[in-house]
Each structure stands twice: as structure tokens, then as C-alpha cells.
Coordinates of C-alpha atoms in Angstrom, one line a residue:
Chain A
M21 CA -29.2 17.9 -15.2
S22 CA -26.3 20.2 -15.6
L23 CA -24.8 21.6 -12.5
D24 CA -24.3 25.8 -12.2
K25 CA -22.0 27.4 -10.3
E26 CA -24.5 28.5 -7.1
T27 CA -25.4 24.0 -6.9
V28 CA -21.9 23.5 -7.0
R29 CA -22.0 26.0 -3.8
K30 CA -24.1 24.2 -1.6
I31 CA -23.8 20.8 -2.4
A32 CA -19.9 21.1 -1.2
S33 CA -21.2 23.3 2.2
L34 CA -22.8 19.7 2.1
A35 CA -19.5 18.3 1.7
R36 CA -17.9 20.6 4.3
L37 CA -16.0 21.3 1.6
K38 CA -14.2 24.5 0.9
V39 CA -14.6 25.7 -3.4
P40 CA -13.2 28.9 -3.5
D41 CA -15.2 31.1 -6.1
E42 CA -12.9 31.1 -9.0
E43 CA -12.6 27.6 -8.3
L44 CA -16.3 27.0 -8.9
E45 CA -17.0 27.1 -12.7
T46 CA -14.7 24.9 -13.7
M47 CA -15.7 22.3 -10.3
A48 CA -18.8 23.1 -12.5
G49 CA -17.3 21.9 -15.5
E50 CA -15.3 18.4 -13.9
L51 CA -18.9 18.1 -12.8
N52 CA -20.7 17.7 -15.6
N53 CA -18.6 16.6 -17.6
I54 CA -18.7 13.2 -15.0
L55 CA -22.1 13.2 -15.0
G56 CA -23.1 13.7 -18.7
W57 CA -21.6 10.8 -18.7
I58 CA -23.0 9.0 -16.4
E59 CA -26.5 9.6 -17.2
Q60 CA -26.7 6.6 -19.8
L61 CA -28.4 4.8 -17.0
R62 CA -31.2 6.2 -17.8
E63 CA -31.3 3.9 -20.8
V64 CA -30.9 0.3 -18.6
D65 CA -34.9 -0.4 -17.9
T66 CA -35.3 -1.1 -13.7
E67 CA -38.8 -1.8 -14.2
G68 CA -39.4 -4.1 -11.3
I69 CA -35.9 -4.3 -10.3
A70 CA -35.5 -4.4 -7.1
P71 CA -31.9 -2.1 -5.7
M72 CA -28.8 -4.1 -4.7
T73 CA -27.9 -2.9 -1.4
S74 CA -25.5 -6.0 0.2
V75 CA -23.4 -8.2 -1.6
T76 CA -24.0 -10.1 1.3
V77 CA -27.0 -12.9 0.8
T78 CA -26.4 -14.8 3.9
V79 CA -28.4 -12.7 7.3
P80 CA -26.4 -11.0 8.8
A81 CA -25.6 -12.2 12.6
L82 CA -27.0 -10.8 15.7
R83 CA -25.5 -10.9 19.1
A84 CA -25.8 -10.3 22.4
D85 CA -26.4 -6.3 23.4
R86 CA -24.1 -6.0 26.2
V87 CA -20.4 -4.2 26.4
T88 CA -18.2 -6.3 24.2
D89 CA -15.3 -3.6 24.4
G90 CA -14.4 -1.2 25.2
G91 CA -12.1 1.5 28.6
Y92 CA -9.2 2.8 27.3
V93 CA -9.8 6.4 26.8
D94 CA -6.6 8.0 26.1
L95 CA -6.2 5.0 23.4
V96 CA -9.8 7.1 21.6
L97 CA -7.4 10.3 22.4
A98 CA -4.3 9.3 21.2
N99 CA -4.4 10.6 17.9
A100 CA -6.7 14.2 19.0
P101 CA -5.7 17.4 17.1
E102 CA -5.9 18.5 21.1
E103 CA -7.6 17.1 24.2
V104 CA -8.7 18.1 27.7
A105 CA -9.9 16.0 30.3
N106 CA -10.8 13.3 28.7
S107 CA -12.2 15.3 25.9
F108 CA -12.4 15.8 22.3
V109 CA -11.5 19.7 21.7
V110 CA -13.8 21.5 19.3
P111 CA -13.9 25.4 18.7
K112 CA -17.4 26.9 20.9
V113 CA -20.4 25.9 20.1
I114 CA -22.7 28.2 22.3
E115 CA -22.8 32.1 22.4
Chain B
M5 CA 19.5 -17.5 -6.0
K6 CA 19.1 -14.7 -4.4
L7 CA 16.9 -14.7 -1.2
T8 CA 14.6 -12.3 -2.5
E9 CA 13.7 -13.9 -5.9
L10 CA 12.3 -16.3 -4.9
T11 CA 8.7 -17.2 -4.6
I12 CA 6.7 -17.5 -1.2
A13 CA 6.0 -21.4 -1.7
A14 CA 10.1 -22.5 -2.6
A15 CA 10.3 -19.6 0.5
R16 CA 9.0 -22.1 3.2
D17 CA 11.2 -24.7 1.2
G18 CA 14.1 -23.3 1.9
L19 CA 12.8 -21.9 5.4
A20 CA 11.8 -25.5 6.3
A21 CA 14.7 -27.5 5.1
G22 CA 16.8 -25.3 7.6
D23 CA 18.7 -23.5 3.8
F24 CA 18.5 -20.2 5.7
T25 CA 17.2 -18.6 7.8
G26 CA 14.1 -16.5 8.8
V27 CA 16.2 -13.6 10.4
E28 CA 18.6 -13.6 6.7
L29 CA 15.6 -13.4 4.2
T30 CA 14.1 -11.0 6.3
E31 CA 17.6 -9.0 6.2
A32 CA 17.9 -9.3 2.0
H33 CA 14.7 -7.8 2.1
V34 CA 15.1 -4.9 4.0
V35 CA 17.7 -4.2 1.6
A36 CA 15.7 -4.5 -0.8
M37 CA 12.8 -2.3 0.3
E38 CA 16.0 0.4 1.2
A39 CA 17.7 -0.5 -2.4
S40 CA 13.9 0.2 -3.8
R41 CA 13.8 4.0 -2.4
P42 CA 13.9 5.0 -6.1
L43 CA 10.5 3.3 -7.1
N44 CA 8.8 5.6 -4.1
A45 CA 6.9 2.0 -3.5
F46 CA 7.0 2.2 0.4
V47 CA 6.2 5.7 2.7
T48 CA 6.9 4.4 5.9
E49 CA 9.8 1.8 6.4
T50 CA 9.2 -0.9 9.6
A51 CA 13.1 -2.8 9.3
E52 CA 13.9 -2.6 13.0
K53 CA 10.0 -4.0 13.5
A54 CA 10.6 -6.8 10.5
R55 CA 14.0 -7.6 12.2
D56 CA 11.9 -8.1 15.9
M57 CA 9.1 -10.6 13.7
A58 CA 11.9 -12.4 12.0
V59 CA 13.8 -13.2 15.3
A60 CA 10.8 -14.2 16.4
S61 CA 9.8 -16.1 13.8
D62 CA 12.4 -18.5 13.7
A63 CA 11.9 -19.3 17.1
R64 CA 9.0 -20.2 16.3
R65 CA 9.8 -23.2 13.8
A66 CA 12.6 -24.0 16.4
S67 CA 9.5 -24.8 18.9
G68 CA 8.0 -26.4 16.0
N69 CA 5.1 -23.8 15.7
V70 CA 5.5 -23.2 12.0
G71 CA 1.8 -20.5 10.4
A72 CA 1.3 -20.9 6.4
M73 CA 3.9 -17.8 5.8
E74 CA 5.8 -18.4 8.9
G75 CA 9.3 -15.8 8.8
V76 CA 7.8 -13.9 5.4
P77 CA 8.2 -11.2 4.6
I78 CA 5.8 -9.0 3.0
A79 CA 4.7 -5.4 2.5
I80 CA 1.3 -4.0 3.4
K81 CA -1.3 -1.0 1.8
D82 CA -1.1 2.3 3.6
L83 CA -4.9 1.7 3.8
F84 CA -4.5 -1.0 6.5
C85 CA -4.3 0.2 10.6
T86 CA -1.3 -1.0 12.2
E87 CA -0.9 -1.5 15.7
G88 CA 2.3 1.7 16.8
V89 CA 2.7 2.2 13.2
K90 CA 1.2 5.0 10.7
A91 CA -1.5 4.7 8.6
A92 CA -2.9 7.6 6.6
A93 CA -4.4 5.9 3.5
C94 CA -1.7 8.6 2.3
S95 CA -3.8 11.5 2.6
H96 CA -2.7 15.0 4.3
I97 CA -6.4 14.6 5.7
L98 CA -4.6 11.3 7.8
D99 CA -0.8 13.4 8.9
G100 CA 0.2 11.7 12.2
F101 CA -2.0 9.2 13.0
T102 CA -0.5 5.9 14.6
P103 CA -3.3 3.4 15.1
P104 CA -3.8 2.3 18.6
Y105 CA -5.3 -1.7 16.8
E106 CA -4.3 -4.1 14.2
S107 CA -6.4 -5.1 11.2
T108 CA -8.0 -8.0 11.5
V109 CA -6.5 -8.8 8.0
T110 CA -2.5 -7.7 9.2
K111 CA -3.1 -9.9 12.1
N112 CA -4.6 -13.5 10.4
L113 CA -1.0 -12.7 8.7
W114 CA 1.4 -11.5 12.0
R115 CA -0.5 -14.8 13.1
A116 CA 0.5 -17.0 10.1
G117 CA 3.9 -15.9 11.0
A118 CA 4.1 -13.4 8.4
V119 CA 6.9 -10.1 8.9
M120 CA 6.2 -7.0 8.0
L121 CA 8.7 -4.8 6.2
G122 CA 6.6 -1.6 5.7
K123 CA 3.7 0.4 4.3
T124 CA 3.1 1.1 0.2
N125 CA 2.2 3.9 -1.4
M126 CA -1.0 3.7 -3.0
D127 CA -4.1 6.3 -4.5
E128 CA -5.1 9.4 -1.6
F129 CA -7.7 7.0 -0.1
A130 CA -8.2 4.9 -3.2
M131 CA -9.0 6.7 -4.8
G132 CA -7.3 6.4 -8.4
S133 CA -5.6 3.9 -11.0
S134 CA -2.6 4.6 -10.7
N135 CA -0.7 5.8 -7.7
M136 CA -0.9 10.1 -9.2
S137 CA -3.6 11.3 -6.5
S138 CA -1.4 10.1 -3.5
Y139 CA -0.1 12.2 -0.4
D140 CA 2.9 11.0 -0.6
G141 CA 3.8 11.7 -4.5
P142 CA 3.8 8.9 -7.5
V143 CA 5.3 5.0 -7.2
T144 CA 7.3 4.4 -10.7
N145 CA 6.6 1.4 -12.1
P146 CA 9.2 -0.4 -12.0
W147 CA 9.1 -1.7 -16.2
R148 CA 10.2 0.7 -19.2
A149 CA 8.6 0.5 -22.2
D150 CA 11.0 -0.7 -25.2
G151 CA 12.8 3.2 -26.1
D152 CA 11.6 5.2 -24.1
D153 CA 12.7 6.1 -21.1
A154 CA 9.6 7.9 -19.5
K155 CA 9.0 7.1 -16.0
R156 CA 5.8 4.0 -16.5
V157 CA 2.7 3.8 -13.5
P158 CA 2.3 1.1 -11.4
G159 CA -1.4 1.4 -12.0
G160 CA -3.5 1.4 -9.1
S161 CA -4.3 2.0 -6.3
S162 CA -2.4 -0.5 -5.4
G163 CA 0.8 0.8 -6.9
G164 CA 3.4 0.4 -4.2
S165 CA 2.5 -2.6 -3.2
A166 CA 2.1 -4.3 -6.9
A167 CA 5.7 -1.7 -7.4
A168 CA 7.6 -4.0 -4.5
V169 CA 6.4 -7.3 -5.4
A170 CA 7.7 -6.5 -8.8
A171 CA 10.7 -5.1 -8.0
F172 CA 11.9 -7.8 -6.1
A173 CA 11.4 -5.3 -2.9
A174 CA 9.4 -8.0 -0.9
M175 CA 8.0 -11.9 -1.4
G176 CA 4.0 -9.7 -0.9
A177 CA 2.2 -7.6 -0.7
T178 CA -1.4 -7.0 1.0
G179 CA -3.7 -4.5 -1.3
T180 CA -7.4 -4.2 -1.5
D181 CA -9.5 -3.8 -4.6
T182 CA -12.6 -1.2 -4.8
G183 CA -13.0 -1.1 -8.5
G184 CA -10.0 -3.2 -9.4
S185 CA -7.1 -1.2 -6.9
I186 CA -5.3 -5.0 -7.3
R187 CA -5.8 -6.9 -10.4
Q188 CA -4.6 -3.5 -12.6
P189 CA -1.7 -2.5 -11.1
G190 CA -1.3 -6.9 -10.6
A191 CA -1.3 -6.0 -14.7
F192 CA 0.6 -2.6 -14.7
T193 CA 3.9 -4.2 -13.0
G194 CA 3.8 -8.1 -14.5
V195 CA 2.0 -9.7 -11.1
V196 CA -0.5 -11.4 -9.6
G197 CA -3.1 -9.4 -7.8
M198 CA -6.1 -11.2 -6.4
K199 CA -9.0 -9.8 -5.3
P200 CA -11.2 -12.1 -3.4
T201 CA -15.0 -12.8 -2.5
Y202 CA -17.2 -9.5 -0.7
G203 CA -17.0 -11.1 2.8
R204 CA -13.8 -13.5 2.4
C205 CA -11.9 -10.8 4.0
S206 CA -12.5 -8.8 6.7
R207 CA -12.7 -5.2 6.2
W208 CA -12.4 -4.2 10.4
G209 CA -9.5 -1.8 10.4
V210 CA -9.5 -1.3 6.8
I211 CA -9.6 2.5 5.9
A212 CA -13.4 2.7 4.5
F213 CA -13.8 3.7 0.5
A214 CA -17.1 2.0 -0.9
S215 CA -17.7 0.1 1.8
S216 CA -20.3 -2.5 0.5
L217 CA -17.4 -2.8 -2.4
D218 CA -13.8 -3.0 -0.7
Q219 CA -12.3 -6.4 -0.4
A220 CA -8.6 -6.7 0.4
G221 CA -6.2 -9.8 -1.1
P222 CA -2.4 -10.8 -2.1
L223 CA -0.4 -9.3 -4.7
T224 CA 2.5 -12.0 -5.2
R225 CA 4.9 -13.4 -8.1
T226 CA 2.9 -16.8 -8.5
V227 CA -0.7 -18.1 -8.4
R228 CA 1.1 -20.7 -6.2
D229 CA 2.3 -17.9 -3.6
A230 CA -1.6 -15.7 -4.4
S231 CA -3.4 -18.5 -2.8
I232 CA -0.6 -19.7 -0.2
M233 CA -1.4 -15.3 0.9
L234 CA -5.6 -14.9 0.7
G235 CA -5.6 -18.5 2.7
A236 CA -3.6 -16.6 6.1
M237 CA -5.6 -13.6 5.4
A238 CA -9.5 -14.4 5.1
G239 CA -11.3 -15.7 7.4
H240 CA -14.4 -14.8 9.2
D241 CA -14.4 -11.7 11.6
S242 CA -17.5 -10.9 13.9
K243 CA -16.4 -7.6 13.7
D244 CA -16.7 -6.9 10.3
S245 CA -20.8 -7.5 9.9
T246 CA -20.3 -8.9 6.4
S247 CA -17.6 -11.0 6.7
V248 CA -18.5 -14.5 6.3
D249 CA -18.5 -17.0 8.2
R250 CA -17.7 -19.8 6.4
P251 CA -14.6 -23.0 7.0
V252 CA -12.0 -21.2 4.3
P253 CA -10.7 -24.0 2.5
D254 CA -7.5 -24.7 1.6
F255 CA -6.9 -22.6 -1.6
E256 CA -3.0 -23.9 -2.6
A257 CA -4.1 -27.5 -3.4
S258 CA -6.5 -25.9 -5.8
L259 CA -3.8 -26.0 -8.2
T260 CA -4.3 -29.0 -9.7
G261 CA -3.4 -27.9 -12.7
D262 CA -6.8 -30.0 -14.2
I263 CA -9.1 -28.4 -16.4
R264 CA -10.7 -30.5 -18.4
G265 CA -14.4 -30.4 -18.6
L266 CA -14.8 -27.3 -17.3
R267 CA -16.1 -24.6 -18.9
V268 CA -15.2 -21.6 -19.1
G269 CA -17.4 -18.5 -20.3
V270 CA -15.8 -15.8 -23.0
P271 CA -18.1 -12.4 -22.5
K272 CA -17.8 -11.0 -25.7
E273 CA -19.3 -7.0 -24.3
Y274 CA -15.5 -7.4 -22.8
V275 CA -13.9 -4.8 -25.6
V276 CA -14.1 -0.9 -25.7
D277 CA -13.1 1.9 -28.4
G278 CA -9.5 2.1 -28.2
M279 CA -8.1 -0.9 -26.9
P280 CA -4.9 -2.0 -28.5
G281 CA -5.5 -4.9 -30.9
E282 CA -2.0 -7.1 -28.7
I283 CA -4.8 -6.8 -25.5
E284 CA -7.2 -9.4 -27.5
A285 CA -5.0 -10.9 -29.4
L286 CA -4.3 -12.5 -25.9
W287 CA -7.4 -13.3 -24.7
H288 CA -7.8 -15.1 -27.5
Q289 CA -4.4 -16.3 -27.1
G290 CA -5.6 -17.2 -22.8
V291 CA -8.9 -18.8 -24.4
E292 CA -6.6 -21.6 -26.3
W293 CA -4.6 -22.0 -23.9
L294 CA -7.5 -23.8 -21.6
K295 CA -8.8 -25.0 -24.8
D296 CA -5.4 -26.9 -24.9
A297 CA -5.8 -27.9 -21.3
G298 CA -9.6 -29.1 -22.3
A299 CA -11.1 -26.8 -21.0
H300 CA -14.5 -26.3 -22.9
I301 CA -14.8 -22.3 -23.9
V302 CA -18.8 -21.2 -24.2
D303 CA -19.7 -17.7 -26.1
I304 CA -21.8 -15.3 -22.9
S305 CA -23.1 -11.8 -22.3
L306 CA -22.5 -10.3 -20.0
P307 CA -25.0 -7.3 -21.2
H308 CA -25.0 -4.3 -19.3
T309 CA -21.1 -4.8 -18.4
K310 CA -20.7 -1.1 -20.5
Y311 CA -22.3 0.2 -17.6
A312 CA -20.7 -1.0 -15.1
L313 CA -18.5 1.8 -14.8
P314 CA -21.2 4.2 -14.8
T315 CA -22.6 2.8 -12.6
Y316 CA -20.5 2.3 -9.8
Y317 CA -19.4 5.7 -10.3
I318 CA -22.2 7.1 -8.5
I319 CA -22.1 4.3 -5.4
A320 CA -18.6 4.0 -4.7
P321 CA -18.4 7.8 -4.4
A322 CA -22.1 8.2 -2.7
E323 CA -20.5 5.5 -0.2
A324 CA -16.8 7.5 -0.3
S325 CA -19.4 10.5 1.2
S326 CA -20.5 8.9 4.0
N327 CA -17.8 7.7 4.9
L328 CA -15.4 10.3 5.4
A329 CA -17.6 12.4 6.7
R330 CA -15.4 11.3 9.8
Y331 CA -12.4 13.3 8.9
D332 CA -13.0 16.7 10.3
G333 CA -10.0 17.6 12.4
V334 CA -12.0 16.8 15.9
R335 CA -10.6 12.8 16.5
Y336 CA -7.5 12.6 14.6
G337 CA -5.3 13.4 12.2
L338 CA -4.9 17.1 10.8
R339 CA -7.1 20.0 12.0
V340 CA -6.8 22.8 10.4
D341 CA -8.5 25.9 12.7
G342 CA -10.8 27.9 12.0
E343 CA -13.4 30.7 13.8
S344 CA -16.9 28.3 14.5
L345 CA -16.9 24.5 14.1
Q346 CA -18.2 24.7 10.6
E347 CA -15.2 26.9 9.2
M348 CA -12.7 24.4 10.6
Y349 CA -14.5 21.3 9.5
E350 CA -14.1 23.3 5.9
N351 CA -10.4 23.9 6.4
T352 CA -9.1 21.1 7.7
R353 CA -11.7 19.1 4.7
S354 CA -10.3 21.9 2.1
E355 CA -6.0 21.8 2.6
G356 CA -6.4 17.3 4.4
F357 CA -8.5 15.9 0.7
G358 CA -6.6 16.0 -2.5
A359 CA -8.3 16.8 -5.8
E360 CA -9.7 13.9 -7.1
V361 CA -11.0 12.6 -3.6
K362 CA -13.0 16.0 -3.8
R363 CA -14.1 15.5 -6.7
R364 CA -16.0 12.3 -5.3
L365 CA -16.6 13.0 -2.1
L366 CA -19.0 16.3 -4.3
I367 CA -20.9 13.9 -7.0
G368 CA -21.2 11.2 -4.1
T369 CA -23.0 13.9 -1.7
Y370 CA -25.0 14.8 -4.5
V371 CA -26.1 12.5 -6.0
L372 CA -27.6 10.8 -2.9
S373 CA -29.2 14.6 -1.9
A374 CA -32.3 15.3 -1.4
G375 CA -34.2 15.5 -5.5
Y376 CA -31.8 13.5 -6.7
Y377 CA -31.4 9.9 -4.6
D378 CA -34.2 8.5 -6.5
A379 CA -32.6 9.7 -10.6
Y380 CA -29.6 8.7 -9.6
Y381 CA -27.9 6.9 -6.4
L382 CA -31.2 4.1 -6.3
K383 CA -31.5 4.3 -10.2
A384 CA -27.4 3.4 -10.2
Q385 CA -28.3 0.1 -7.3
K386 CA -30.9 -1.2 -9.3
V387 CA -28.4 -1.5 -12.5
R388 CA -25.8 -2.6 -10.7
S389 CA -28.7 -5.3 -9.2
R390 CA -29.1 -6.3 -13.3
I391 CA -24.2 -6.1 -13.2
A392 CA -24.6 -8.8 -11.2
Q393 CA -27.6 -11.2 -12.2
D394 CA -26.2 -10.6 -15.7
F395 CA -23.3 -12.6 -13.9
H396 CA -25.9 -15.4 -11.6
D397 CA -27.3 -16.1 -15.1
S398 CA -24.1 -17.0 -16.8
W399 CA -23.0 -19.7 -13.9
E400 CA -25.1 -22.1 -14.7
T401 CA -23.4 -22.5 -18.2
V402 CA -19.8 -21.9 -17.4
D403 CA -17.7 -22.5 -14.2
A404 CA -15.5 -19.5 -14.9
V405 CA -14.7 -16.3 -16.7
L406 CA -12.2 -15.4 -18.7
T407 CA -11.0 -11.2 -20.4
P408 CA -8.9 -9.1 -20.3
T409 CA -7.7 -6.8 -16.9
A410 CA -7.4 -3.6 -18.1
P411 CA -7.9 -1.5 -21.5
S412 CA -4.1 -0.9 -22.0
A413 CA -0.8 -0.9 -20.8
A414 CA 1.2 0.6 -18.0
F415 CA 0.8 4.6 -19.5
A416 CA 3.4 7.3 -19.0
Q417 CA 3.2 9.0 -15.4
G418 CA 1.0 12.9 -16.0
E419 CA -0.7 11.2 -18.7
K420 CA -4.8 10.5 -18.7
M421 CA -4.7 13.8 -15.2
D422 CA -6.7 16.4 -16.9
D423 CA -9.2 13.7 -18.3
P424 CA -11.4 12.1 -15.1
I425 CA -14.1 9.9 -17.2
A426 CA -10.3 9.2 -19.4
M427 CA -8.5 7.5 -16.0
Y428 CA -11.9 5.6 -15.1
L429 CA -11.8 3.7 -18.0
N430 CA -8.6 2.2 -16.6
D431 CA -11.7 -0.1 -15.0
V432 CA -14.0 -0.9 -16.9
F433 CA -12.7 -4.8 -17.1
T434 CA -12.5 -5.3 -13.3
V435 CA -15.4 -2.3 -12.5
P436 CA -18.3 -5.8 -12.8
A437 CA -16.7 -8.2 -10.9
S438 CA -16.7 -5.9 -8.1
L439 CA -19.9 -4.2 -8.4
A440 CA -20.7 -8.6 -8.3
G441 CA -18.4 -8.8 -5.9
L442 CA -17.3 -11.9 -6.7
P443 CA -13.3 -13.5 -6.6
A444 CA -11.5 -12.5 -9.4
I445 CA -7.3 -12.6 -10.5
S446 CA -5.1 -11.1 -12.6
V447 CA -2.7 -13.3 -14.6
P448 CA 1.0 -11.3 -16.0
S449 CA 0.0 -13.4 -19.2
G450 CA 2.3 -11.7 -21.8
L451 CA 4.1 -8.4 -23.2
S452 CA 3.1 -5.9 -25.6
S453 CA 4.6 -4.5 -28.3
D454 CA 7.1 -1.7 -26.3
G455 CA 7.8 -4.6 -23.9
L456 CA 5.2 -3.8 -20.9
P457 CA 3.4 -7.0 -18.5
L458 CA -0.6 -7.4 -20.1
G459 CA -2.5 -8.9 -17.9
L460 CA -5.1 -11.9 -17.9
Q461 CA -8.3 -11.7 -15.7
I462 CA -10.1 -15.0 -14.1
I463 CA -13.6 -14.5 -12.3
G464 CA -15.0 -17.0 -10.5
R465 CA -18.8 -17.6 -8.9
P466 CA -19.1 -16.3 -5.0
F467 CA -16.4 -18.6 -2.7
D468 CA -15.6 -19.9 -5.5
E469 CA -11.6 -19.0 -5.5
E470 CA -10.5 -22.2 -5.8
T471 CA -11.8 -22.5 -9.3
M472 CA -10.9 -19.6 -10.3
F473 CA -6.6 -19.7 -8.6
R474 CA -7.5 -23.3 -10.6
V475 CA -7.6 -22.3 -14.1
A476 CA -5.2 -18.9 -13.3
G477 CA -2.2 -21.6 -12.3
V478 CA -3.2 -23.2 -16.6
I479 CA -3.0 -19.4 -17.5
E480 CA -0.2 -19.0 -15.8
Q481 CA 1.9 -22.5 -16.5
A482 CA 0.5 -21.6 -19.9
A483 CA 2.4 -18.5 -20.5
A484 CA 5.5 -19.0 -19.2
F485 CA 5.5 -15.2 -18.0
T486 CA 9.5 -14.9 -17.5
A487 CA 9.9 -11.2 -19.2
R488 CA 11.7 -9.6 -16.1
P489 CA 11.1 -5.5 -15.0
Q490 CA 13.8 -3.0 -16.1
F491 CA 14.1 -2.2 -12.3
I492 CA 15.0 -4.7 -10.2
T493 CA 16.2 -4.0 -6.5
G494 CA 20.0 -4.4 -6.1
E495 CA 20.4 -5.3 -9.8
A496 CA 20.3 -1.1 -10.7

């Protein structure tokens, strides 16, 4: 599997990153080097092996479904680049 | 002896005996921190906060209330959220972020009486092995090679923490380790770097990189100090569902020096092409030290070792691409305006993230994308199972494993920058234990032929940090590592 410029452009868009046109080629080369090196995993026999999704073997603890935290709008908004009326402000999304 | 050269254990005794006060100890370290500026180890200095905390610590001591780290000045990696003190993971994208809350690990340390000197430099979002990817600039290793003035890297990602401890600017420092980010800088700077079992320390309030791998741990100048500091950091936290609810042992009590009859494994796969002979020689020396102390050495095989790094470079970027999706210019940190919401996201993230972070986000997004998930991500999770199983099987015949920490000594700043895979190979010996979630520690054990520190790594069973510490203590005593870096605060 080899990445071309178009695929890099698509992945970058999915990752919400801009890769300028003149850098697409270089980036594709770098990513292909890394992916080529990763290809060696195909050698490993994983037939019937369960994927490891967590290191922790214990059953996660459950708690009652009730509010345990919150009630400090000021703190939540304290680091906002722009806020108005207890809300984060973003560019207009509906016409 | 200068106050900055005491171990944490010795400072504890000196404070208890009234030889000096917490305020005096902190003042000496504030001076040292300021003198360490040429290293760029600290990105935020909190001298006033340190003085206030030291006064409060002396007051607690006067009232008979003494914690395990009472009055001990330490440095905190910039990855930890510290209430009211800037935390940016050394990334441009978190410009100006001041957390309104405290991470559990640092909260535990303050409750144990520790004093915060400041925040330390690191690779951006903990992605790196040289500290070269920091938005705040590189850190200079206090060590130089004999006859070579080139500035060396301190390793990474906890490079600032390691350099601060090595240069005697802090008695200890927190680090975080995802694939070796505590142990490798420990080895490169001649200090002890320890990563506990996954789940031993809470990840709450630690800026996330790869959540199934990230663990906090201490960097200190002795194994005993690491055992004291880990005891103060660890513990169950209901705010982190992966933190494990089991008692925190008295780690320091495990340092008996007695490893007679203990079985220590030596895995034949821990050799890589181009590794200097002196690292293999040091490893053999470590084996001899353990034999002399009465341990049984067992040759073992961890057959999937060579697949650990490529597995890691699927899993960690995949998790990172998800974790770092939150940096969108809306709620905190940098915002770069755009015509549309999508453009604002892209402008912010493209300007805010550095080259290595972007590279990993692209890899992570790709391996999780439709059509490639099974071939890459699922495959990597299965290989991860096999790597963990290798260790699991070995615990039937051994109680701990001894390996080198890194395949080289500290390299010069700027080296390996144009070859990501060469940089990734730094972590070849540390990543397997990370994938398996095991406790592991790097102990400074010798010098390279050109005078740079080298470390040996001891890996333990899950939640058996005690055996790991016990073996580490024996290595430390046998190695008698007393070499000092060229840059020591106050002596430059």
C-alpha cells in the first residue's frame, strides 16, 4: 500500500490539517517510509489471536449515574479564545 | 555538602533532624533552577509559588504533620495540568492555557508535602526521543562527550525533567512514559527513570498522548528516591477508569539489597544492528553483578520483540489522532481565524502543531481510516497481544528481566532529525514493556568510551514494582555510578 498525493490530501482533511500542495510530495514520501517499515507486521502469525484493547485486566468499576461534578461555567470558559453569554464562539455554520 | 546535592532520602533526614529548613532547601533549588537556564530545562519557573509552598511545608512540620515528600522541591513536566500555572505540553497550540484544575498525580505530590519549582521542557505532546520537537526549543544535556563540545540531547520526551535532575536543579521530577519517555532520558542524563505498571498512577489531568500507554513516573538521582517519589504519586483515582484500585505498597521497604535466589531473565532479542559493543558489554557486566549478588540468570526469548516498534507506531499515532482532535481553536489555546468553521480548525491545527505531531496525526488518521483499519490498527492490536504474551510466558521462569535501556548514548542536537525511523529506534528496548503495561526502570550503570552515561533497564511483573526496585537497587550499588555531568548548576 503506497500513499499518493491525493490520499495525503484526503487524510490531511480528515485530520483537519492543511498540507500545502508543494509539501504533499515530501509528506507522501515520509509517510510511505514509515508505512513501509510498519509492513513487517504482516510476517507475524496472528491467526486466532484476540486484539489487545486494554492493559488493565480488571473489570471497570461502575458508579451510580448521577451528577458528581460541574457548575462552574466561568472556569470552563476561562481559557476560551472567544466567548459570549456563557458560550464558545465559532465562525457562522448556517447560512 | 550543598543542599542541592542531597538525595531526597538525605533531605528527608536533614529536615527531620532540623539541620536545615524547607525554606532553605527550596531557596537553594530556586537559585539552582535559575542557574540552569542555559540548559532550557524549565519552561515555566514558579519561584514564588515554591517559596510559599516551602513556608507552608515548614509550618506543617512544626505541627507534626509530615508527608513522605515533605519540603522536597521538585520539577513537573509541562504535560501535567497544574492549577493556575500554565500547561502547554510544549506545543504552540496550547498557547496561554492555564488549567483551572490540578492533575491527580501532582495533587498527590503536594499532599505528600512536595514543593513545585516549575514546569519542565519536553517534546511537543510527548512525541519524541530527543526533546528537539518542543515549541519552547531544545534542552541541552548537562553531559558532554570527552573532547567534543557538541551539545547533546537529554533524550525525550521528558528531557527537561531529566536534565533538571541531572544538573542538580531539582531533587526529582515527574515524567511521563508512553514508549520510553522517562527511561530513555534517564539513561541519557545519568539519572534513574522509572515507569510504573499501567494503572498504578492516575492519568487524570495529564495531557493525553496515547491513552492505552501513557503512565506517569519519577526521575530522580537514586533508586531509593524513585521508590519514595513513586509512593507519593501512585494510587487509585475514581476520575481515571484505568487507574487500578489496589493498595500502594511501601516501595522503599523493598530495597533490601537481597536478591539471592531471584530469577532474572536475559532476553536474547535485545540486540540491534549497529549497537555499540560497549552497551552489550555493560549488559554482560550487569548480569555478572546480579550473579555475584546471588541471583539466578536465565536466558529467555521474547520472540516478538522486533515487532514492538512498528506496533507502537500504529497504536500510539492512532490514539493520538483521536486524543488531539480536541485542539480545535474553540475552547482553549491557539485560534487562527478562517472563513468557515472547517477553515478555522485547519488554520489553527496547521499553525499550532509542529512537524512531528502532524506526521503522527496523519499516520494515525490513515491507519484508522475506512479500508485500512483491519490491515493496520487491528493487526497491531493483535501483535500487541503476542508481545504481552511473550512477557506473560516468561514470568513462569523469571521474576524480572534485565536489558539495556537504549541502543546508544546521548547523541548530538540535530542528529537523526531527517530520519524519523532512526529517531524511533531510540525506544527499541523500552517500547515492549510499554505495550505490555509492565513496570520498568532505568538505572545509570556506566559510561561510554567517550564519557557519556549509559543505563540498564529492569522490567518487572505487573504491579510488582517491589521486585523491580530490589533488583535496581542491587545494580545501582554494584555500578557505584558517581560520575558527574560537566554542567552542574552553580559550578558553571
